[in-house]
């Protein structure tokens, strides 16, 4: 809370004091996906969890139609008229909250003027959903300020729409859903086609989730991401010769896929489809083994997931592979895999609590030797989704 106090002081310094309108504070976390990668836009299962750190937003009503944007993370700040919300490359991070305002306006909501200060604890471009976090906190905060309903699933959907249509990244629903709907000490089993979900207690006993940030800048990630998406759509087209009703790969069981895979003539497309169908199966197996408390089996599924993302989906790259390999060489590590879109970003590993220090030292050293990059590590707890902070 002292952090929030300091942010309030910064807010007043920036925008001035105004006793008639209170400053309210909202928070949305980042997320880590435990297993189920590149399955969301295929209508399959994912298993993400919210982090305990994310994006804090301080907001106060203004009497005119201006919205002030500032962040403690970037020098760029700006006031824009609520009537002129459009994507501009030079507006950089401000495009994310603008996308939300635009989406709210499309739904017929009149958004008033506000001053806003963000403070983000998620490293940008690390694959821990800093963009979903700022989108969801903005949507939740603005709807609350406007006295509108704040259904969190709706908020996740509208945030995803802003990312798809305003920002132009064809992401699935996982990130925004996890950031909106996270629950302390629980992961979320989400069926992305129907949005049916279940909070599953993540009981890891003596084991910790350790996130490793490769600090590899994810260039070209959006185009490669969109390319994977369209390869999955091609696979559906081929497979619909046998399954005419098929619209998403996630609708096929492993057996159904195996009996039809020969219909995909293109080897690359076949590999992509195989990853998706097997990865969805790994999510379901994960739930089963975690329910029996079999963390070692879950670790094996994490490793299987990483290998498939490396060999079949081809979204890992030397940095992520090096980090996972180094992680698995440390005694006390049950599993390790890339998390998020790939091509850089972060890994997540399941590490015995007595091995965490050794893990950070050894993985960091080997990773630096082999890639020349310095890694960062975060031992992570699972936190709550978006909320207003009551001070
Ligand atoms: C990114 C996207 C998600 C999901 C993952 C891969 O994080 O935003 O929708 O597709 O990649 O699992």
PDB file of N, CA and C in Angstrom, residues 150-219:
ATOM      1  N   UNK A 150     -19.709  -4.708 -14.527  1.00  0.00           N
ATOM      2  CA  UNK A 150     -18.316  -5.125 -14.741  1.00  0.00           C
ATOM      3  C   UNK A 150     -18.212  -6.643 -14.749  1.00  0.00           C
ATOM      4  N   UNK A 151     -18.924  -7.264 -15.668  1.00  0.00           N
ATOM      5  CA  UNK A 151     -18.812  -8.712 -15.809  1.00  0.00           C
ATOM      6  C   UNK A 151     -17.415  -9.026 -16.360  1.00  0.00           C
ATOM      7  N   UNK A 152     -16.659  -9.839 -15.613  1.00  0.00           N
ATOM      8  CA  UNK A 152     -15.244  -9.998 -15.977  1.00  0.00           C
ATOM      9  C   UNK A 152     -15.031 -10.810 -17.247  1.00  0.00           C
ATOM     10  N   UNK A 153     -15.941 -11.725 -17.538  1.00  0.00           N
ATOM     11  CA  UNK A 153     -15.797 -12.478 -18.795  1.00  0.00           C
ATOM     12  C   UNK A 153     -16.050 -11.529 -19.971  1.00  0.00           C
ATOM     13  N   UNK A 154     -17.066 -10.666 -19.828  1.00  0.00           N
ATOM     14  CA  UNK A 154     -17.340  -9.657 -20.865  1.00  0.00           C
ATOM     15  C   UNK A 154     -16.131  -8.743 -21.053  1.00  0.00           C
ATOM     16  N   UNK A 155     -15.519  -8.376 -19.929  1.00  0.00           N
ATOM     17  CA  UNK A 155     -14.348  -7.487 -19.986  1.00  0.00           C
ATOM     18  C   UNK A 155     -13.192  -8.170 -20.720  1.00  0.00           C
ATOM     19  N   UNK A 156     -13.021  -9.473 -20.463  1.00  0.00           N
ATOM     20  CA  UNK A 156     -11.962 -10.210 -21.175  1.00  0.00           C
ATOM     21  C   UNK A 156     -12.254 -10.204 -22.671  1.00  0.00           C
ATOM     22  N   UNK A 157     -13.508 -10.429 -23.032  1.00  0.00           N
ATOM     23  CA  UNK A 157     -13.870 -10.484 -24.456  1.00  0.00           C
ATOM     24  C   UNK A 157     -13.693  -9.127 -25.133  1.00  0.00           C
ATOM     25  N   UNK A 158     -14.088  -8.079 -24.435  1.00  0.00           N
ATOM     26  CA  UNK A 158     -13.964  -6.771 -25.085  1.00  0.00           C
ATOM     27  C   UNK A 158     -12.497  -6.349 -25.179  1.00  0.00           C
ATOM     28  N   UNK A 159     -11.691  -6.778 -24.218  1.00  0.00           N
ATOM     29  CA  UNK A 159     -10.254  -6.463 -24.277  1.00  0.00           C
ATOM     30  C   UNK A 159      -9.583  -7.223 -25.424  1.00  0.00           C
ATOM     31  N   UNK A 160      -9.984  -8.480 -25.605  1.00  0.00           N
ATOM     32  CA  UNK A 160      -9.438  -9.256 -26.721  1.00  0.00           C
ATOM     33  C   UNK A 160      -9.830  -8.603 -28.048  1.00  0.00           C
ATOM     34  N   UNK A 161     -11.056  -8.130 -28.130  1.00  0.00           N
ATOM     35  CA  UNK A 161     -11.540  -7.494 -29.353  1.00  0.00           C
ATOM     36  C   UNK A 161     -10.717  -6.232 -29.646  1.00  0.00           C
ATOM     37  N   UNK A 162     -10.430  -5.468 -28.601  1.00  0.00           N
ATOM     38  CA  UNK A 162      -9.614  -4.259 -28.785  1.00  0.00           C
ATOM     39  C   UNK A 162      -8.241  -4.646 -29.337  1.00  0.00           C
ATOM     40  N   UNK A 163      -7.665  -5.714 -28.801  1.00  0.00           N
ATOM     41  CA  UNK A 163      -6.341  -6.160 -29.263  1.00  0.00           C
ATOM     42  C   UNK A 163      -6.420  -6.638 -30.721  1.00  0.00           C
ATOM     43  N   UNK A 164      -7.477  -7.392 -31.058  1.00  0.00           N
ATOM     44  CA  UNK A 164      -7.643  -7.913 -32.422  1.00  0.00           C
ATOM     45  C   UNK A 164      -7.902  -6.788 -33.420  1.00  0.00           C
ATOM     46  N   UNK A 165      -8.821  -5.895 -33.061  1.00  0.00           N
ATOM     47  CA  UNK A 165      -9.299  -4.947 -34.068  1.00  0.00           C
ATOM     48  C   UNK A 165      -8.580  -3.606 -34.028  1.00  0.00           C
ATOM     49  N   UNK A 166      -8.247  -3.120 -32.851  1.00  0.00           N
ATOM     50  CA  UNK A 166      -7.613  -1.801 -32.768  1.00  0.00           C
ATOM     51  C   UNK A 166      -6.100  -1.938 -32.928  1.00  0.00           C
ATOM     52  N   UNK A 167      -5.510  -2.862 -32.167  1.00  0.00           N
ATOM     53  CA  UNK A 167      -4.049  -3.043 -32.222  1.00  0.00           C
ATOM     54  C   UNK A 167      -3.677  -3.897 -33.440  1.00  0.00           C
ATOM     55  N   UNK A 168      -4.541  -4.863 -33.801  1.00  0.00           N
ATOM     56  CA  UNK A 168      -4.291  -5.661 -34.999  1.00  0.00           C
ATOM     57  C   UNK A 168      -3.518  -6.948 -34.745  1.00  0.00           C
ATOM     58  N   UNK A 169      -3.477  -7.412 -33.485  1.00  0.00           N
ATOM     59  CA  UNK A 169      -2.856  -8.709 -33.190  1.00  0.00           C
ATOM     60  C   UNK A 169      -3.979  -9.736 -33.009  1.00  0.00           C
ATOM     61  N   UNK A 170      -3.887 -10.828 -33.764  1.00  0.00           N
ATOM     62  CA  UNK A 170      -4.986 -11.802 -33.782  1.00  0.00           C
ATOM     63  C   UNK A 170      -4.913 -12.788 -32.619  1.00  0.00           C
ATOM     64  N   UNK A 171      -4.684 -12.295 -31.400  1.00  0.00           N
ATOM     65  CA  UNK A 171      -4.519 -13.187 -30.247  1.00  0.00           C
ATOM     66  C   UNK A 171      -5.823 -13.903 -29.908  1.00  0.00           C
ATOM     67  N   UNK A 172      -5.695 -14.992 -29.165  1.00  0.00           N
ATOM     68  CA  UNK A 172      -6.868 -15.697 -28.646  1.00  0.00           C
ATOM     69  C   UNK A 172      -7.339 -15.042 -27.354  1.00  0.00           C
ATOM     70  N   UNK A 173      -8.142 -15.760 -26.577  1.00  0.00           N
ATOM     71  CA  UNK A 173      -8.789 -15.183 -25.394  1.00  0.00           C
ATOM     72  C   UNK A 173      -7.997 -15.436 -24.100  1.00  0.00           C
ATOM     73  N   UNK A 174      -6.987 -16.327 -24.161  1.00  0.00           N
ATOM     74  CA  UNK A 174      -6.348 -16.768 -22.915  1.00  0.00           C
ATOM     75  C   UNK A 174      -5.853 -15.633 -22.020  1.00  0.00           C
ATOM     76  N   UNK A 175      -5.078 -14.711 -22.584  1.00  0.00           N
ATOM     77  CA  UNK A 175      -4.404 -13.724 -21.738  1.00  0.00           C
ATOM     78  C   UNK A 175      -5.409 -12.824 -21.018  1.00  0.00           C
ATOM     79  N   UNK A 176      -6.331 -12.286 -21.789  1.00  0.00           N
ATOM     80  CA  UNK A 176      -7.305 -11.362 -21.201  1.00  0.00           C
ATOM     81  C   UNK A 176      -8.190 -12.102 -20.189  1.00  0.00           C
ATOM     82  N   UNK A 177      -8.499 -13.350 -20.470  1.00  0.00           N
ATOM     83  CA  UNK A 177      -9.336 -14.130 -19.557  1.00  0.00           C
ATOM     84  C   UNK A 177      -8.598 -14.368 -18.231  1.00  0.00           C
ATOM     85  N   UNK A 178      -7.341 -14.765 -18.338  1.00  0.00           N
ATOM     86  CA  UNK A 178      -6.571 -15.073 -17.114  1.00  0.00           C
ATOM     87  C   UNK A 178      -6.384 -13.822 -16.261  1.00  0.00           C
ATOM     88  N   UNK A 179      -6.132 -12.710 -16.929  1.00  0.00           N
ATOM     89  CA  UNK A 179      -5.869 -11.454 -16.228  1.00  0.00           C
ATOM     90  C   UNK A 179      -7.156 -10.947 -15.547  1.00  0.00           C
ATOM     91  N   UNK A 180      -8.296 -11.168 -16.204  1.00  0.00           N
ATOM     92  CA  UNK A 180      -9.570 -10.719 -15.642  1.00  0.00           C
ATOM     93  C   UNK A 180     -10.062 -11.673 -14.548  1.00  0.00           C
ATOM     94  N   UNK A 181      -9.893 -12.978 -14.772  1.00  0.00           N
ATOM     95  CA  UNK A 181     -10.593 -13.975 -13.961  1.00  0.00           C
ATOM     96  C   UNK A 181      -9.698 -14.753 -12.994  1.00  0.00           C
ATOM     97  N   UNK A 182      -8.441 -14.356 -12.872  1.00  0.00           N
ATOM     98  CA  UNK A 182      -7.505 -15.087 -12.015  1.00  0.00           C
ATOM     99  C   UNK A 182      -7.990 -15.198 -10.578  1.00  0.00           C
ATOM    100  N   UNK A 183      -7.518 -16.232  -9.905  1.00  0.00           N
ATOM    101  CA  UNK A 183      -7.886 -16.429  -8.496  1.00  0.00           C
ATOM    102  C   UNK A 183      -6.648 -16.894  -7.745  1.00  0.00           C
ATOM    103  N   UNK A 184      -6.413 -16.275  -6.590  1.00  0.00           N
ATOM    104  CA  UNK A 184      -5.268 -16.601  -5.758  1.00  0.00           C
ATOM    105  C   UNK A 184      -5.097 -18.122  -5.575  1.00  0.00           C
ATOM    106  N   UNK A 185      -3.898 -18.606  -5.773  1.00  0.00           N
ATOM    107  CA  UNK A 185      -3.561 -20.018  -5.551  1.00  0.00           C
ATOM    108  C   UNK A 185      -4.325 -21.009  -6.442  1.00  0.00           C
ATOM    109  N   UNK A 186      -4.942 -20.491  -7.498  1.00  0.00           N
ATOM    110  CA  UNK A 186      -5.652 -21.363  -8.443  1.00  0.00           C
ATOM    111  C   UNK A 186      -5.173 -21.089  -9.865  1.00  0.00           C
ATOM    112  N   UNK A 187      -5.141 -22.129 -10.673  1.00  0.00           N
ATOM    113  CA  UNK A 187      -4.978 -21.927 -12.119  1.00  0.00           C
ATOM    114  C   UNK A 187      -6.375 -22.049 -12.726  1.00  0.00           C
ATOM    115  N   UNK A 188      -6.498 -21.619 -13.977  1.00  0.00           N
ATOM    116  CA  UNK A 188      -7.814 -21.639 -14.625  1.00  0.00           C
ATOM    117  C   UNK A 188      -7.796 -22.641 -15.769  1.00  0.00           C
ATOM    118  N   UNK A 189      -8.636 -23.655 -15.662  1.00  0.00           N
ATOM    119  CA  UNK A 189      -8.829 -24.547 -16.819  1.00  0.00           C
ATOM    120  C   UNK A 189      -9.914 -23.899 -17.662  1.00  0.00           C
ATOM    121  N   UNK A 190      -9.534 -23.451 -18.857  1.00  0.00           N
ATOM    122  CA  UNK A 190     -10.485 -22.726 -19.708  1.00  0.00           C
ATOM    123  C   UNK A 190     -10.632 -23.438 -21.040  1.00  0.00           C
ATOM    124  N   UNK A 191     -11.877 -23.689 -21.418  1.00  0.00           N
ATOM    125  CA  UNK A 191     -12.190 -24.231 -22.746  1.00  0.00           C
ATOM    126  C   UNK A 191     -12.459 -23.008 -23.618  1.00  0.00           C
ATOM    127  N   UNK A 192     -11.575 -22.725 -24.550  1.00  0.00           N
ATOM    128  CA  UNK A 192     -11.629 -21.428 -25.228  1.00  0.00           C
ATOM    129  C   UNK A 192     -12.754 -21.313 -26.250  1.00  0.00           C
ATOM    130  N   UNK A 193     -13.304 -22.434 -26.676  1.00  0.00           N
ATOM    131  CA  UNK A 193     -14.395 -22.400 -27.641  1.00  0.00           C
ATOM    132  C   UNK A 193     -15.692 -21.945 -26.967  1.00  0.00           C
ATOM    133  N   UNK A 194     -15.961 -22.510 -25.789  1.00  0.00           N
ATOM    134  CA  UNK A 194     -17.244 -22.237 -25.110  1.00  0.00           C
ATOM    135  C   UNK A 194     -17.086 -21.260 -23.948  1.00  0.00           C
ATOM    136  N   UNK A 195     -15.849 -20.984 -23.550  1.00  0.00           N
ATOM    137  CA  UNK A 195     -15.520 -20.163 -22.374  1.00  0.00           C
ATOM    138  C   UNK A 195     -16.000 -20.787 -21.060  1.00  0.00           C
ATOM    139  N   UNK A 196     -16.271 -22.083 -21.090  1.00  0.00           N
ATOM    140  CA  UNK A 196     -16.508 -22.788 -19.827  1.00  0.00           C
ATOM    141  C   UNK A 196     -15.186 -22.826 -19.082  1.00  0.00           C
ATOM    142  N   UNK A 197     -15.229 -22.604 -17.775  1.00  0.00           N
ATOM    143  CA  UNK A 197     -13.955 -22.591 -17.049  1.00  0.00           C
ATOM    144  C   UNK A 197     -14.125 -23.143 -15.631  1.00  0.00           C
ATOM    145  N   UNK A 198     -12.974 -23.490 -15.060  1.00  0.00           N
ATOM    146  CA  UNK A 198     -12.974 -24.013 -13.693  1.00  0.00           C
ATOM    147  C   UNK A 198     -11.691 -23.524 -13.019  1.00  0.00           C
ATOM    148  N   UNK A 199     -11.818 -23.002 -11.814  1.00  0.00           N
ATOM    149  CA  UNK A 199     -10.617 -22.644 -11.049  1.00  0.00           C
ATOM    150  C   UNK A 199     -10.098 -23.907 -10.369  1.00  0.00           C
ATOM    151  N   UNK A 200      -8.879 -24.300 -10.667  1.00  0.00           N
ATOM    152  CA  UNK A 200      -8.314 -25.535 -10.121  1.00  0.00           C
ATOM    153  C   UNK A 200      -7.228 -25.159  -9.106  1.00  0.00           C
ATOM    154  N   UNK A 201      -7.365 -25.612  -7.852  1.00  0.00           N
ATOM    155  CA  UNK A 201      -6.324 -25.266  -6.867  1.00  0.00           C
ATOM    156  C   UNK A 201      -4.962 -25.729  -7.378  1.00  0.00           C
ATOM    157  N   UNK A 202      -3.980 -24.851  -7.349  1.00  0.00           N
ATOM    158  CA  UNK A 202      -2.650 -25.274  -7.781  1.00  0.00           C
ATOM    159  C   UNK A 202      -1.818 -25.500  -6.525  1.00  0.00           C
ATOM    160  N   UNK A 203      -1.783 -26.759  -6.124  1.00  0.00           N
ATOM    161  CA  UNK A 203      -1.109 -27.105  -4.876  1.00  0.00           C
ATOM    162  C   UNK A 203       0.239 -27.694  -5.235  1.00  0.00           C
ATOM    163  N   UNK A 204       1.298 -26.943  -4.994  1.00  0.00           N
ATOM    164  CA  UNK A 204       2.591 -27.437  -5.453  1.00  0.00           C
ATOM    165  C   UNK A 204       3.527 -27.777  -4.295  1.00  0.00           C
ATOM    166  N   UNK A 205       2.990 -27.785  -3.087  1.00  0.00           N
ATOM    167  CA  UNK A 205       3.751 -28.257  -1.926  1.00  0.00           C
ATOM    168  C   UNK A 205       5.129 -27.647  -1.827  1.00  0.00           C
ATOM    169  N   UNK A 206       6.131 -28.512  -1.921  1.00  0.00           N
ATOM    170  CA  UNK A 206       7.514 -28.030  -1.758  1.00  0.00           C
ATOM    171  C   UNK A 206       8.078 -27.478  -3.066  1.00  0.00           C
ATOM    172  N   UNK A 207       7.260 -27.435  -4.090  1.00  0.00           N
ATOM    173  CA  UNK A 207       7.743 -26.963  -5.397  1.00  0.00           C
ATOM    174  C   UNK A 207       7.260 -25.553  -5.706  1.00  0.00           C
ATOM    175  N   UNK A 208       8.108 -24.800  -6.366  1.00  0.00           N
ATOM    176  CA  UNK A 208       7.792 -23.409  -6.715  1.00  0.00           C
ATOM    177  C   UNK A 208       7.739 -23.262  -8.228  1.00  0.00           C
ATOM    178  N   UNK A 209       6.902 -22.368  -8.680  1.00  0.00           N
ATOM    179  CA  UNK A 209       6.927 -21.998 -10.097  1.00  0.00           C
ATOM    180  C   UNK A 209       7.972 -20.894 -10.246  1.00  0.00           C
ATOM    181  N   UNK A 210       8.920 -21.121 -11.122  1.00  0.00           N
ATOM    182  CA  UNK A 210       9.947 -20.093 -11.349  1.00  0.00           C
ATOM    183  C   UNK A 210       9.874 -19.652 -12.807  1.00  0.00           C
ATOM    184  N   UNK A 211       9.682 -18.363 -13.000  1.00  0.00           N
ATOM    185  CA  UNK A 211       9.648 -17.810 -14.353  1.00  0.00           C
ATOM    186  C   UNK A 211      11.052 -17.344 -14.711  1.00  0.00           C
ATOM    187  N   UNK A 212      11.502 -17.718 -15.895  1.00  0.00           N
ATOM    188  CA  UNK A 212      12.805 -17.254 -16.382  1.00  0.00           C
ATOM    189  C   UNK A 212      12.568 -16.353 -17.585  1.00  0.00           C
ATOM    190  N   UNK A 213      13.029 -15.123 -17.511  1.00  0.00           N
ATOM    191  CA  UNK A 213      12.853 -14.199 -18.640  1.00  0.00           C
ATOM    192  C   UNK A 213      14.110 -14.235 -19.500  1.00  0.00           C
ATOM    193  N   UNK A 214      13.969 -14.645 -20.759  1.00  0.00           N
ATOM    194  CA  UNK A 214      15.149 -14.729 -21.645  1.00  0.00           C
ATOM    195  C   UNK A 214      15.669 -13.342 -22.018  1.00  0.00           C
ATOM    196  N   UNK A 215      14.838 -12.332 -21.800  1.00  0.00           N
ATOM    197  CA  UNK A 215      15.180 -10.961 -22.218  1.00  0.00           C
ATOM    198  C   UNK A 215      15.552 -10.887 -23.686  1.00  0.00           C
ATOM    199  N   UNK A 216      15.016 -11.804 -24.449  1.00  0.00           N
ATOM    200  CA  UNK A 216      15.229 -11.767 -25.898  1.00  0.00           C
ATOM    201  C   UNK A 216      14.060 -10.971 -26.482  1.00  0.00           C
ATOM    202  N   UNK A 217      14.387  -9.910 -27.182  1.00  0.00           N
ATOM    203  CA  UNK A 217      13.327  -9.074 -27.766  1.00  0.00           C
ATOM    204  C   UNK A 217      12.598  -9.874 -28.832  1.00  0.00           C
ATOM    205  N   UNK A 218      11.285  -9.840 -28.778  1.00  0.00           N
ATOM    206  CA  UNK A 218      10.509 -10.696 -29.661  1.00  0.00           C
ATOM    207  C   UNK A 218      10.180  -9.999 -30.978  1.00  0.00           C
ATOM    208  N   UNK A 219      11.175  -9.896 -31.857  1.00  0.00           N
ATOM    209  CA  UNK A 219      10.924  -9.267 -33.160  1.00  0.00           C
ATOM    210  C   UNK A 219      10.033 -10.166 -34.005  1.00  0.00           C
TER     211      UNK A 219
END
